[in-house]
XYZ file of C-alpha atoms in Angstrom:
722
model
C -8.266 58.063 -0.151
C -4.974 59.321 -1.112
C -4.690 60.614 -5.018
C -1.719 59.229 -6.784
C -0.814 61.655 -9.339
C 1.150 60.943 -12.960
C 4.308 62.593 -12.645
C 5.629 64.991 -15.295
C 8.974 62.783 -15.397
C 6.807 59.534 -16.029
C 4.654 61.004 -18.839
C 8.048 62.420 -20.338
C 9.679 59.077 -19.744
C 6.767 57.602 -21.868
C 7.050 60.067 -24.704
C 10.220 59.155 -25.266
C 9.675 55.620 -25.174
C 6.649 56.187 -27.826
C 9.282 58.140 -30.014
C 11.847 54.752 -29.782
C 8.794 52.415 -30.769
C 7.006 53.993 -33.629
C 5.572 51.147 -34.947
C 3.799 50.197 -32.053
C 2.570 53.573 -31.067
C 1.302 54.296 -34.548
C -0.555 51.221 -34.380
C -2.226 52.495 -31.590
C -2.367 56.009 -32.859
C -4.677 54.651 -35.534
C -6.852 53.092 -33.189
C -7.385 56.165 -30.829
C -7.128 58.739 -33.689
C -10.072 60.661 -32.156
C -7.507 61.853 -29.227
C -6.859 65.704 -29.663
C -5.022 68.688 -27.977
C -6.794 69.861 -25.347
C -6.037 73.287 -23.132
C -9.053 72.594 -20.925
C -8.189 72.126 -17.026
C -9.191 68.556 -16.008
C -10.751 68.332 -12.409
C -9.997 65.223 -10.246
C -11.899 62.056 -10.364
C -11.591 60.943 -6.867
C -15.032 61.203 -6.055
C -16.352 59.276 -8.730
C -18.211 55.811 -8.880
C -15.722 52.508 -8.695
C -15.691 49.924 -11.786
C -18.616 47.856 -11.673
C -17.613 44.409 -13.205
C -18.764 41.223 -11.558
C -16.302 39.370 -13.553
C -13.401 40.977 -11.933
C -12.485 39.513 -8.609
C -11.514 43.007 -7.245
C -12.988 45.472 -9.590
C -11.296 48.888 -10.602
C -12.646 50.492 -7.606
C -10.280 53.467 -7.139
C -9.539 54.078 -10.786
C -9.750 57.933 -9.503
C -6.762 57.127 -7.062
C -4.509 56.474 -10.112
C -5.557 58.861 -12.905
C -5.329 62.379 -11.057
C -4.094 64.632 -14.242
C -2.546 67.830 -13.559
C -3.814 70.529 -15.546
C -3.165 70.670 -19.149
C 0.513 69.626 -19.185
C -0.578 65.797 -19.240
C -2.587 65.778 -22.139
C -0.400 68.096 -23.931
C 2.664 65.995 -23.635
C 0.457 62.960 -24.284
C -1.040 64.661 -27.368
C 2.828 65.519 -28.422
C 3.755 61.809 -28.187
C 0.899 61.041 -30.262
C 2.238 63.677 -33.012
C 5.465 62.220 -32.917
C 4.026 58.813 -33.621
C 2.060 60.167 -36.571
C 5.206 61.724 -38.084
C 6.912 58.302 -38.509
C 7.476 56.648 -41.755
C 4.306 55.567 -43.530
C 6.103 53.015 -45.737
C 6.966 50.707 -42.633
C 5.478 47.206 -42.483
C 3.242 47.052 -39.712
C 3.064 44.494 -37.273
C -0.423 42.738 -37.573
C -0.502 40.623 -34.504
C 0.265 43.736 -32.232
C -2.137 45.955 -34.064
C -4.760 43.008 -33.490
C -3.962 42.677 -29.887
C -3.740 46.295 -28.912
C -7.647 46.966 -31.033
C -8.985 44.336 -28.707
C -7.175 45.658 -26.024
C -8.347 49.212 -26.273
C -12.115 47.895 -27.260
C -12.653 46.018 -23.875
C -10.463 48.759 -21.837
C -12.724 51.378 -23.382
C -15.507 50.192 -22.302
C -14.180 49.724 -18.404
C -12.855 53.204 -18.158
C -15.842 54.542 -19.632
C -17.870 52.433 -16.883
C -15.456 53.853 -14.140
C -15.714 57.508 -15.289
C -19.177 58.061 -17.018
C -18.861 62.023 -16.679
C -15.314 62.062 -18.857
C -15.555 62.866 -22.388
C -14.337 61.256 -25.152
C -10.786 63.284 -25.200
C -10.389 62.649 -21.295
C -10.890 58.891 -22.024
C -8.332 58.480 -24.800
C -6.126 60.128 -22.470
C -6.154 57.567 -19.794
C -6.278 54.848 -22.655
C -3.287 56.345 -24.093
C -1.282 55.956 -20.625
C -2.639 52.481 -20.221
C -1.275 51.199 -23.434
C 2.091 52.667 -23.851
C 2.548 51.136 -20.431
C 1.316 47.719 -22.148
C 3.707 48.376 -25.405
C 6.729 48.533 -23.032
C 6.187 45.627 -21.489
C 5.699 44.019 -24.951
C 8.847 45.261 -25.995
C 10.597 44.064 -22.865
C 9.172 40.356 -23.061
C 6.764 39.885 -25.740
C 3.361 38.746 -25.851
C 4.134 35.837 -23.344
C 4.879 38.598 -20.878
C 1.889 40.139 -21.180
C -0.252 36.942 -20.572
C 1.839 36.061 -17.513
C 1.467 37.184 -13.926
C 1.430 40.716 -13.455
C 4.752 42.466 -12.656
C 5.569 44.566 -9.520
C 3.720 47.877 -8.915
C 5.314 50.669 -10.434
C 5.468 53.980 -9.591
C 2.829 55.050 -12.297
C -0.091 52.242 -11.709
C -1.347 50.271 -8.435
C -1.958 46.818 -8.051
C -5.627 46.663 -8.996
C -4.956 49.015 -12.150
C -2.477 46.084 -13.100
C -4.612 43.480 -12.305
C -7.108 44.457 -14.567
C -5.106 45.659 -17.275
C -3.499 41.804 -17.078
C -6.842 40.492 -16.871
C -7.974 42.114 -20.446
C -4.976 40.907 -21.700
C -5.083 37.431 -20.925
C -8.644 37.633 -22.327
C -7.611 39.218 -25.495
C -4.649 36.815 -25.897
C -7.262 33.721 -25.285
C -9.794 34.996 -27.772
C -6.991 35.755 -30.608
C -5.747 32.039 -30.091
C -9.347 30.872 -30.541
C -9.608 32.602 -33.388
C -6.318 31.345 -34.788
C -7.149 27.645 -34.159
C -10.660 28.358 -35.735
C -8.987 29.810 -39.243
C -6.561 26.951 -39.034
C -9.038 24.464 -38.423
C -10.755 25.642 -41.603
C -7.828 24.927 -43.797
C -7.834 21.500 -42.559
C -11.156 20.681 -42.755
C -11.263 21.572 -46.426
C -7.570 19.611 -46.826
C -7.250 16.800 -49.742
C -6.643 14.049 -47.324
C -10.080 15.150 -45.033
C -12.250 15.359 -48.107
C -11.186 11.827 -49.455
C -12.077 10.415 -46.080
C -15.125 12.068 -45.940
C -15.746 10.864 -49.504
C -15.090 7.489 -48.666
C -17.054 7.105 -45.656
C -20.052 8.307 -47.760
C -19.204 5.632 -50.357
C -19.150 2.812 -47.494
C -22.627 4.416 -46.072
C -21.693 7.004 -43.428
C -24.053 9.913 -43.978
C -25.503 12.778 -42.503
C -24.716 13.788 -38.600
C -22.200 11.060 -38.316
C -20.065 12.528 -41.167
C -20.157 15.630 -40.336
C -18.727 14.624 -36.735
C -16.046 12.338 -38.464
C -15.126 14.965 -40.724
C -14.504 17.625 -37.713
C -12.520 15.002 -35.911
C -10.410 14.350 -38.728
C -9.443 17.662 -39.269
C -9.093 18.251 -35.696
C -6.554 14.953 -35.383
C -4.870 16.273 -38.985
C -4.108 19.797 -36.982
C -2.907 18.034 -33.995
C -0.273 15.951 -35.881
C 0.894 19.195 -37.656
C 1.009 21.275 -34.302
C 3.137 18.171 -33.108
C 5.505 18.046 -35.808
C 5.801 21.723 -35.606
C 6.786 21.316 -31.989
C 9.427 18.618 -32.748
C 10.666 21.180 -35.157
C 10.934 24.027 -32.660
C 12.116 21.529 -30.025
C 14.954 20.574 -32.486
C 16.134 24.255 -32.814
C 16.121 25.024 -29.128
C 18.404 22.012 -28.564
C 20.677 23.300 -31.061
C 20.617 26.630 -29.777
C 20.857 25.265 -26.090
C 23.874 22.954 -27.462
C 25.643 26.135 -29.035
C 25.024 28.345 -26.021
C 26.628 25.590 -23.805
C 29.787 25.321 -26.085
C 30.440 29.203 -25.978
C 29.989 29.207 -22.100
C 32.709 26.214 -21.888
C 34.816 27.990 -24.027
C 34.448 31.031 -21.613
C 34.735 29.174 -18.586
C 37.833 27.591 -19.718
C 39.505 30.659 -20.327
C 38.455 31.759 -16.674
C 40.115 28.564 -15.269
C 36.488 27.298 -14.329
C 35.481 23.830 -14.754
C 32.009 23.413 -16.527
C 30.414 19.853 -16.105
C 29.749 18.193 -19.280
C 26.145 18.086 -20.955
C 25.177 15.113 -23.180
C 23.370 16.571 -25.553
C 19.891 15.444 -26.211
C 18.522 14.119 -29.601
C 14.858 14.169 -30.597
C 13.461 11.765 -33.201
C 10.702 9.707 -33.983
C 11.072 5.825 -33.313
C 11.257 3.902 -36.861
C 8.226 2.019 -37.342
C 8.183 -1.613 -38.273
C 5.711 -3.612 -40.091
C 2.901 -2.404 -42.325
C 0.155 0.409 -41.387
C -3.573 -1.457 -40.451
C -6.714 0.676 -40.577
C -9.851 -0.712 -39.455
C -13.231 0.955 -39.292
C -16.084 -0.961 -37.810
C -14.109 -4.428 -38.458
C -13.355 -3.260 -42.042
C -9.809 -3.967 -42.899
C -8.757 -1.160 -45.234
C -5.319 -2.092 -45.234
C -6.151 -4.586 -47.844
C -4.771 -3.983 -51.545
C -8.630 -4.347 -52.681
C -9.345 -0.949 -51.116
C -6.634 0.667 -53.825
C -9.368 -0.206 -56.704
C -12.067 1.643 -54.262
C -9.936 4.613 -53.906
C -9.233 4.745 -57.675
C -13.205 4.458 -58.023
C -13.678 7.141 -55.429
C -11.558 9.348 -57.459
C -13.396 8.815 -60.508
C -16.424 9.648 -58.971
C -14.725 12.880 -57.598
C -13.949 14.020 -61.115
C -17.547 13.433 -62.512
C -19.352 14.979 -59.511
C -20.889 17.921 -60.063
C -20.719 20.793 -57.457
C -22.857 23.652 -59.204
C -26.023 25.149 -57.926
C -29.265 23.810 -59.233
C -30.912 25.652 -62.199
C -33.776 28.195 -61.492
C -36.995 26.342 -62.345
C -39.544 29.406 -64.041
C -42.204 29.413 -66.476
C -43.381 26.275 -68.148
C -40.962 24.376 -66.172
C -42.296 25.413 -62.852
C -45.798 24.263 -64.162
C -44.460 20.908 -65.192
C -43.223 20.270 -61.433
C -46.119 21.447 -60.296
C -48.002 18.830 -62.239
C -45.499 16.202 -60.998
C -46.200 17.175 -57.215
C -50.132 16.961 -57.815
C -49.996 13.047 -59.473
C -52.370 10.811 -58.033
C -51.108 7.319 -56.944
C -52.017 5.129 -60.185
C -50.846 8.179 -62.536
C -47.840 7.536 -64.618
C -45.184 10.437 -64.325
C -42.969 9.381 -67.526
C -44.714 11.973 -69.788
C -44.508 14.774 -67.891
C -40.830 14.031 -66.923
C -39.863 14.019 -70.452
C -41.345 17.214 -70.797
C -39.493 18.676 -67.810
C -35.986 17.121 -69.194
C -36.917 18.871 -72.681
C -37.280 22.251 -70.917
C -34.634 22.187 -68.134
C -32.081 19.948 -69.967
C -30.932 18.854 -66.209
C -27.980 17.389 -64.769
C -27.362 15.444 -61.622
C -27.819 18.057 -59.260
C -31.189 19.614 -60.716
C -32.377 16.027 -60.425
C -31.741 15.815 -57.030
C -33.386 19.052 -56.466
C -36.271 17.742 -58.041
C -36.478 14.456 -55.650
C -35.813 16.354 -52.770
C -38.918 18.832 -53.423
C -41.448 15.731 -54.438
C -40.074 13.569 -51.532
C -41.521 16.672 -49.503
C -44.710 17.017 -51.201
C -45.693 13.692 -52.812
C -44.363 10.264 -51.623
C -45.837 8.404 -54.270
C -44.957 10.663 -56.993
C -41.428 10.607 -55.400
C -41.006 7.102 -55.679
C -42.042 6.691 -59.441
C -39.853 9.212 -60.044
C -36.875 8.204 -58.573
C -37.179 4.868 -60.395
C -37.367 6.329 -63.606
C -34.405 8.637 -63.271
C -32.038 6.032 -62.418
C -32.179 5.380 -66.007
C -31.121 8.705 -67.188
C -27.691 9.153 -68.355
C -27.726 12.987 -66.862
C -28.618 11.905 -63.516
C -25.423 9.463 -63.417
C -27.157 7.010 -60.705
C -24.771 5.718 -57.780
C -25.193 2.679 -55.586
C -26.690 4.998 -53.042
C -29.325 6.032 -55.244
C -30.232 2.332 -55.596
C -30.008 1.727 -51.857
C -32.036 4.687 -50.881
C -34.899 3.543 -52.995
C -34.433 -0.538 -51.906
C -34.542 0.649 -48.172
C -37.531 2.521 -48.491
C -39.317 -0.331 -50.283
C -37.947 -2.794 -47.759
C -39.328 -0.832 -44.556
C -42.726 -1.202 -46.198
C -42.385 -4.880 -47.296
C -42.949 -4.202 -50.833
C -40.836 -7.061 -52.251
C -41.694 -6.675 -56.212
C -40.456 -3.397 -55.922
C -37.465 -3.995 -54.355
C -37.159 -7.086 -56.690
C -37.747 -4.625 -59.737
C -34.892 -2.492 -58.345
C -32.534 -5.088 -57.602
C -32.967 -6.485 -61.262
C -32.148 -2.733 -62.738
C -29.031 -2.751 -60.618
C -27.591 -6.149 -62.009
C -28.404 -4.780 -65.386
C -26.398 -1.646 -64.898
C -23.420 -3.668 -63.245
C -24.172 -2.602 -59.637
C -23.544 -4.705 -56.886
C -25.480 -4.132 -53.451
C -23.857 -2.389 -50.797
C -23.696 -2.857 -47.314
C -26.748 -0.631 -46.278
C -28.696 -2.577 -49.235
C -27.759 -5.981 -47.964
C -28.779 -5.141 -44.710
C -32.173 -3.647 -45.907
C -32.875 -6.965 -47.542
C -32.086 -9.413 -44.807
C -34.545 -7.560 -42.779
C -37.160 -7.791 -45.423
C -36.793 -11.484 -46.736
C -36.829 -12.646 -43.302
C -39.566 -10.675 -42.209
C -41.616 -12.162 -45.377
C -40.452 -15.782 -44.867
C -38.189 -15.725 -48.155
C -35.127 -17.648 -46.410
C -33.347 -18.422 -49.429
C -33.291 -14.680 -50.470
C -32.397 -13.632 -46.838
C -29.620 -16.424 -46.520
C -28.329 -14.709 -49.693
C -28.480 -11.560 -48.764
C -26.664 -12.434 -45.356
C -23.903 -14.191 -47.181
C -23.535 -11.134 -49.302
C -23.094 -8.975 -46.147
C -20.429 -11.513 -44.844
C -18.546 -11.204 -48.012
C -18.178 -7.538 -47.606
C -15.961 -7.937 -44.566
C -18.334 -6.856 -41.968
C -19.644 -8.783 -39.030
C -23.312 -8.298 -39.123
C -24.988 -6.869 -35.830
C -27.751 -8.234 -33.484
C -30.397 -6.612 -34.908
C -29.405 -8.618 -38.393
C -28.943 -11.493 -36.388
C -32.148 -11.672 -34.824
C -33.888 -10.845 -38.043
C -32.196 -13.936 -39.446
C -33.364 -16.043 -36.272
C -37.122 -15.083 -36.588
C -37.302 -15.723 -40.220
C -36.048 -19.214 -39.480
C -38.610 -19.611 -36.487
C -41.339 -18.146 -38.653
C -40.234 -21.076 -41.602
C -40.655 -23.880 -38.944
C -36.794 -24.361 -39.297
C -35.807 -23.616 -35.279
C -32.792 -25.468 -35.706
C -31.151 -23.443 -38.222
C -32.153 -20.502 -35.937
C -30.627 -22.213 -32.892
C -27.581 -22.762 -34.926
C -27.033 -19.082 -35.837
C -27.690 -18.009 -31.991
C -24.735 -19.948 -31.072
C -22.485 -18.360 -33.932
C -24.338 -15.122 -32.591
C -22.755 -15.932 -28.772
C -19.650 -16.913 -30.138
C -19.025 -13.588 -31.628
C -19.558 -11.886 -27.712
C -23.251 -10.809 -28.762
C -26.163 -11.544 -26.141
C -29.217 -12.836 -27.912
C -32.481 -10.864 -26.740
C -34.981 -12.542 -24.786
C -37.514 -12.015 -27.617
C -34.946 -14.383 -29.499
C -35.121 -17.064 -26.735
C -38.692 -17.333 -26.539
C -39.567 -17.370 -30.204
C -36.997 -20.261 -30.407
C -38.447 -22.166 -27.286
C -42.199 -21.723 -28.333
C -41.088 -23.225 -31.827
C -39.260 -26.162 -30.194
C -42.309 -26.755 -28.113
C -44.964 -26.630 -31.017
C -42.614 -29.090 -32.628
C -42.320 -31.548 -29.733
C -38.399 -31.306 -29.674
C -37.557 -31.424 -25.885
C -34.117 -31.786 -26.601
C -34.199 -28.099 -28.660
C -36.177 -26.568 -25.744
C -33.900 -28.034 -23.224
C -30.777 -26.602 -25.080
C -33.146 -23.021 -25.179
C -33.541 -23.319 -21.773
C -30.053 -23.891 -20.308
C -29.089 -20.898 -22.744
C -31.383 -18.816 -21.185
C -30.652 -19.800 -17.489
C -26.958 -18.534 -18.321
C -28.329 -15.134 -19.671
C -30.928 -14.453 -17.664
C -31.439 -14.296 -13.749
C -34.688 -16.079 -13.911
C -36.876 -17.978 -16.721
C -40.271 -16.290 -17.059
C -43.214 -18.345 -16.376
C -44.465 -18.932 -20.187
C -40.748 -20.178 -20.610
C -41.226 -22.829 -17.831
C -44.788 -23.622 -19.715
C -43.106 -23.942 -23.060
C -40.693 -26.361 -21.700
C -43.592 -28.534 -19.955
C -45.509 -28.100 -23.115
C -42.214 -29.694 -25.199
C -41.650 -32.688 -22.912
C -45.597 -33.808 -22.933
C -45.618 -33.382 -27.020
C -42.418 -35.491 -26.734
C -44.191 -38.095 -24.692
C -42.333 -37.620 -21.708
C -44.993 -36.786 -18.764
C -42.278 -37.793 -15.903
C -39.927 -35.168 -17.181
C -42.616 -32.553 -17.898
C -44.127 -32.935 -14.652
C -40.263 -32.669 -12.785
C -40.202 -29.304 -14.854
C -43.394 -28.284 -13.380
C -42.415 -28.832 -9.560
C -39.108 -27.237 -10.316
C -40.893 -24.157 -11.678
C -43.098 -23.894 -8.299
C -39.781 -24.472 -6.398
C -38.383 -21.407 -7.928
C -41.313 -19.340 -6.935
C -43.414 -19.562 -10.330
C -47.339 -19.797 -9.647
C -48.545 -21.946 -12.474
C -51.328 -20.536 -14.770
C -54.017 -22.623 -16.492
C -52.077 -23.195 -19.496
C -49.157 -24.617 -17.852
C -51.688 -26.881 -16.197
C -53.083 -27.721 -19.014
C -49.496 -28.739 -20.345
C -49.126 -31.281 -18.003
C -52.638 -32.733 -18.070
C -51.990 -33.121 -21.691
C -48.625 -34.909 -21.129
C -50.673 -37.155 -19.044
C -53.253 -37.647 -21.563
C -50.259 -38.810 -23.964
C -49.577 -41.793 -21.924
C -53.165 -42.104 -20.991
C -52.463 -41.737 -17.109
C -55.594 -40.325 -16.058
C -55.183 -41.460 -12.186
C -51.753 -39.244 -12.328
C -53.622 -36.422 -13.702
C -56.339 -36.571 -11.057
C -53.743 -36.817 -8.272
C -52.158 -33.625 -9.958
C -55.330 -31.818 -9.959
C -56.625 -32.462 -6.336
C -52.812 -31.468 -5.259
C -53.154 -28.349 -6.821
C -56.786 -27.718 -5.259
C -55.382 -28.416 -1.704
C -52.576 -25.826 -2.627
C -55.126 -23.083 -3.346
C -54.768 -23.324 -7.113
C -57.781 -23.024 -9.269
C -57.837 -24.735 -12.695
C -59.769 -22.915 -15.697
C -60.943 -23.186 -19.286
C -58.245 -24.385 -20.977
C -57.312 -27.210 -18.624
C -61.028 -28.319 -18.844
C -60.753 -28.197 -22.572
C -58.389 -30.819 -22.380
C -59.905 -32.902 -19.913
C -63.449 -32.926 -22.406
C -61.138 -34.126 -25.157
C -59.729 -36.801 -23.410
C -62.983 -37.833 -22.006
C -64.550 -37.457 -25.718
C -61.960 -40.279 -26.568
C -62.503 -42.316 -23.920
C -66.388 -41.975 -24.576
C -67.209 -41.009 -21.338
C -69.845 -38.636 -22.434
C -71.359 -37.807 -19.039
C -68.328 -36.724 -17.323
C -67.592 -34.645 -20.757
C -70.737 -33.174 -20.373
C -70.035 -32.631 -16.663
C -67.075 -30.779 -17.447
C -68.982 -28.376 -20.182
C -71.017 -27.335 -17.128
C -67.928 -26.471 -15.138
C -66.699 -24.501 -18.133
C -70.052 -22.554 -18.519
C -69.919 -21.756 -14.824
C -66.710 -19.804 -15.162
C -68.350 -17.314 -17.509
C -65.285 -17.167 -20.303
C -65.725 -17.975 -23.899
C -64.679 -21.844 -24.394
C -61.552 -22.109 -26.726
C -61.707 -23.279 -30.652
C -60.318 -26.481 -29.529
C -63.281 -27.451 -27.616
C -65.602 -27.343 -30.639
C -63.489 -29.678 -32.160
C -63.801 -32.270 -29.379
C -67.470 -31.983 -29.157
C -67.828 -32.625 -32.910
C -65.458 -35.631 -32.241
C -67.627 -36.907 -29.437
C -70.996 -36.433 -30.623
C -69.923 -37.797 -34.174
C -68.555 -40.869 -32.706
C -71.914 -41.831 -30.565
C -74.110 -40.374 -33.902
C -75.486 -37.583 -32.122
C -76.870 -36.038 -35.368
C -78.020 -32.523 -33.969
C -75.218 -31.718 -31.762
C -72.984 -33.146 -34.204
C -74.435 -30.623 -36.995
C -74.423 -27.812 -34.344
C -70.512 -28.277 -33.501
C -69.997 -28.730 -37.120
C -71.462 -25.374 -37.795
C -69.260 -23.846 -35.397
C -66.295 -25.491 -37.133
C -67.252 -24.672 -40.725
C -67.663 -20.703 -39.493
C -64.150 -20.617 -38.451
C -62.631 -23.153 -40.551
C -59.784 -20.724 -41.196
C -58.359 -21.269 -37.796
C -58.102 -25.118 -37.987
C -54.943 -26.945 -38.538
C -54.410 -30.233 -40.260
C -54.358 -32.259 -37.027
C -57.937 -30.884 -36.320
C -59.449 -31.685 -39.959
C -58.220 -35.050 -39.720
C -59.753 -35.419 -36.264
C -62.915 -34.145 -37.225
C -63.331 -36.143 -40.709
C -62.458 -39.097 -38.771
C -65.294 -38.802 -36.585
C -67.570 -38.015 -39.218
C -66.804 -41.055 -41.434
C -67.109 -42.951 -38.119
C -70.202 -41.873 -37.259
C -71.741 -42.116 -40.770
C -71.632 -38.315 -41.770
C -70.377 -39.222 -45.231
C -71.449 -36.077 -46.914
C -70.390 -33.995 -44.115
C -66.990 -35.826 -44.288
C -66.597 -35.080 -47.655
C -67.262 -31.469 -47.515
C -64.667 -31.215 -44.724
C -61.989 -33.044 -46.569
C -62.568 -30.420 -49.632
C -62.141 -27.632 -47.218
C -58.529 -29.311 -46.234
C -57.642 -29.645 -49.567
C -58.237 -25.778 -49.959
C -56.072 -25.321 -47.115
C -53.549 -27.091 -49.002
C -52.761 -29.437 -45.966
C -51.673 -33.156 -46.528
C -53.811 -35.966 -45.421
C -52.641 -38.874 -43.798
C -52.384 -42.389 -46.056
C -55.186 -43.948 -43.831
C -57.412 -40.883 -44.362
C -56.580 -40.642 -48.151
C -57.764 -44.207 -48.372
C -60.956 -44.040 -46.722
C -62.138 -41.199 -48.489
C -61.057 -43.163 -51.628
C -62.961 -46.095 -50.669
C -66.902 -46.793 -51.216
C -69.132 -45.483 -48.581
C -71.029 -48.696 -47.713
C -67.418 -50.109 -47.160
C -66.829 -47.704 -44.540
C -68.645 -47.485 -41.091
C -69.525 -48.891 -37.896
C -72.028 -51.550 -38.832
C -74.918 -49.472 -39.801
C -73.870 -48.415 -43.387
C -75.964 -45.520 -43.016
C -75.911 -42.315 -45.246
C -77.042 -38.730 -44.902
C -79.312 -37.676 -47.283
């Protein structure tokens, strides 16, 4: 391996360059001030290990080839260059950027040189670094930092290709780190800029908080910085065009004097296009360019002036003991006394109140809710809409309607109107509790804020209408939801279809079914069964049978409930022959009927007075080994009461009275009518009282029967149970 000697002329030339660039050399001398003179002879390093760095494509494997110093003259002349740089005027302004670049560069290169030459002492490493840095300084003086960051120059007589590649790789790394630091510092300025802070405060007022607000803050700061850099680039481009235009003018004059014809270059003009119209800003559908938001901005500025950014006061001594008592409060305790004592001891402001509430929320939720509601009336707390909405959201989530109403009343007394988050929480709570009037009011308030309700709010409202027995209003709201490009969930479809089926509204059920066909690939089995039930209750047995057949053609195997719905439809028309043909056909197809279908058949036989056939069906139900449904007991009580079988009537009536909470108005009326007809007057009146206790409205005929004298009613026997 051939060693390359750094010539005495090269060192002399570097020393002369050092004397011409006092500022840059002085910067480096401050970094490598530990380098001193040495009279020691230095041996050759061509047998040293190569530099081991996996990040460099080709490491400085042969540093020993390029740094073979010739006796003590090398370091002595380098030390002389350092002494010359130290003697420069100390009052001259230093170049901060160059100083930072050289500091970072020397720090990285020192590690690489020390790794390549582990046996060298610090003075020898400093001497090597000095030669490298002075060459880098020469390149900086020649072309600036852009020159350093570009491709390495052609090999010179001092350094080889590998060494230049390493130097330029380190230089690029340093420049990238400096650029990152510059952007980071610049970003800090824009994060704290008044415009970004104003947007963050406004976002907080409209309900944006937490991680989303933090992301938006950095996004707005980044956009602000990019805009500033864009306009700076435009200014630089304008200056560059002006300089090019001036240079072209000078060159043109010189060419004319030298009888050279020059092509005319049209000057370029850089300007921004003029904007027409007014600015329009929209965030989540909110039209922020509306003049009304000017008043909101004024309120935000007023809130900023009133905001207290101080640290909370330290809680010590007796005040700390009072706070511990607040944390240990039980569910039924009143915290007002302790809170008053705490106020007298600490004289808190808003930040102290917030610290107290945060501590209570982590330790005692019940105490937190009570104290948070009490501090809303404290003047030093300066309650805002977010404080009210936070409490309302917590109570609404637990369906505590009374607490929510109390806080809303307090809001109205203080002249504060609910915000978006509050209105959303109220919609969910009132819909879940079935208070449609208040839910609709909160829903309309949400629209009045200029925001479009999301799918969750629409779903809550639709389910509220379904639970209140008003599926048509829910269907209307679902159509409004679809018109706004929102897709209802399968849960919403099934809830509406179930409600229409219970009401026997075949048209409503068919409408929901068509909408489900458009949105879903195939209808579930329950949807088909509900559709058959809706047609059956509407008295359209043929259409119910058609939907049943259509379901089977779509590959759906009917279950026991679906078969029972078809039989129930035939029962409404008293078409026993059609029902029997259907059951025989299903038996041929290998489909067995279950308890629900047998229950419908028992009730049908009871209405027809076919007691033996009904009891045969009861035997089949017992053979299935399943628990009979509650409706079967209603049918048995009706059947045995009409035939005056006292033992079995009382047996079935006992089961019904034990489960009277499961009975509806139709079941009550059917049982009472049968008991009156069978002469069980006392039992009929007792069941009538149960019906009135459940606040069910009896039919007019049943009212007349119950008002009449016992002997005037009956089947001719005139018998009363004693």
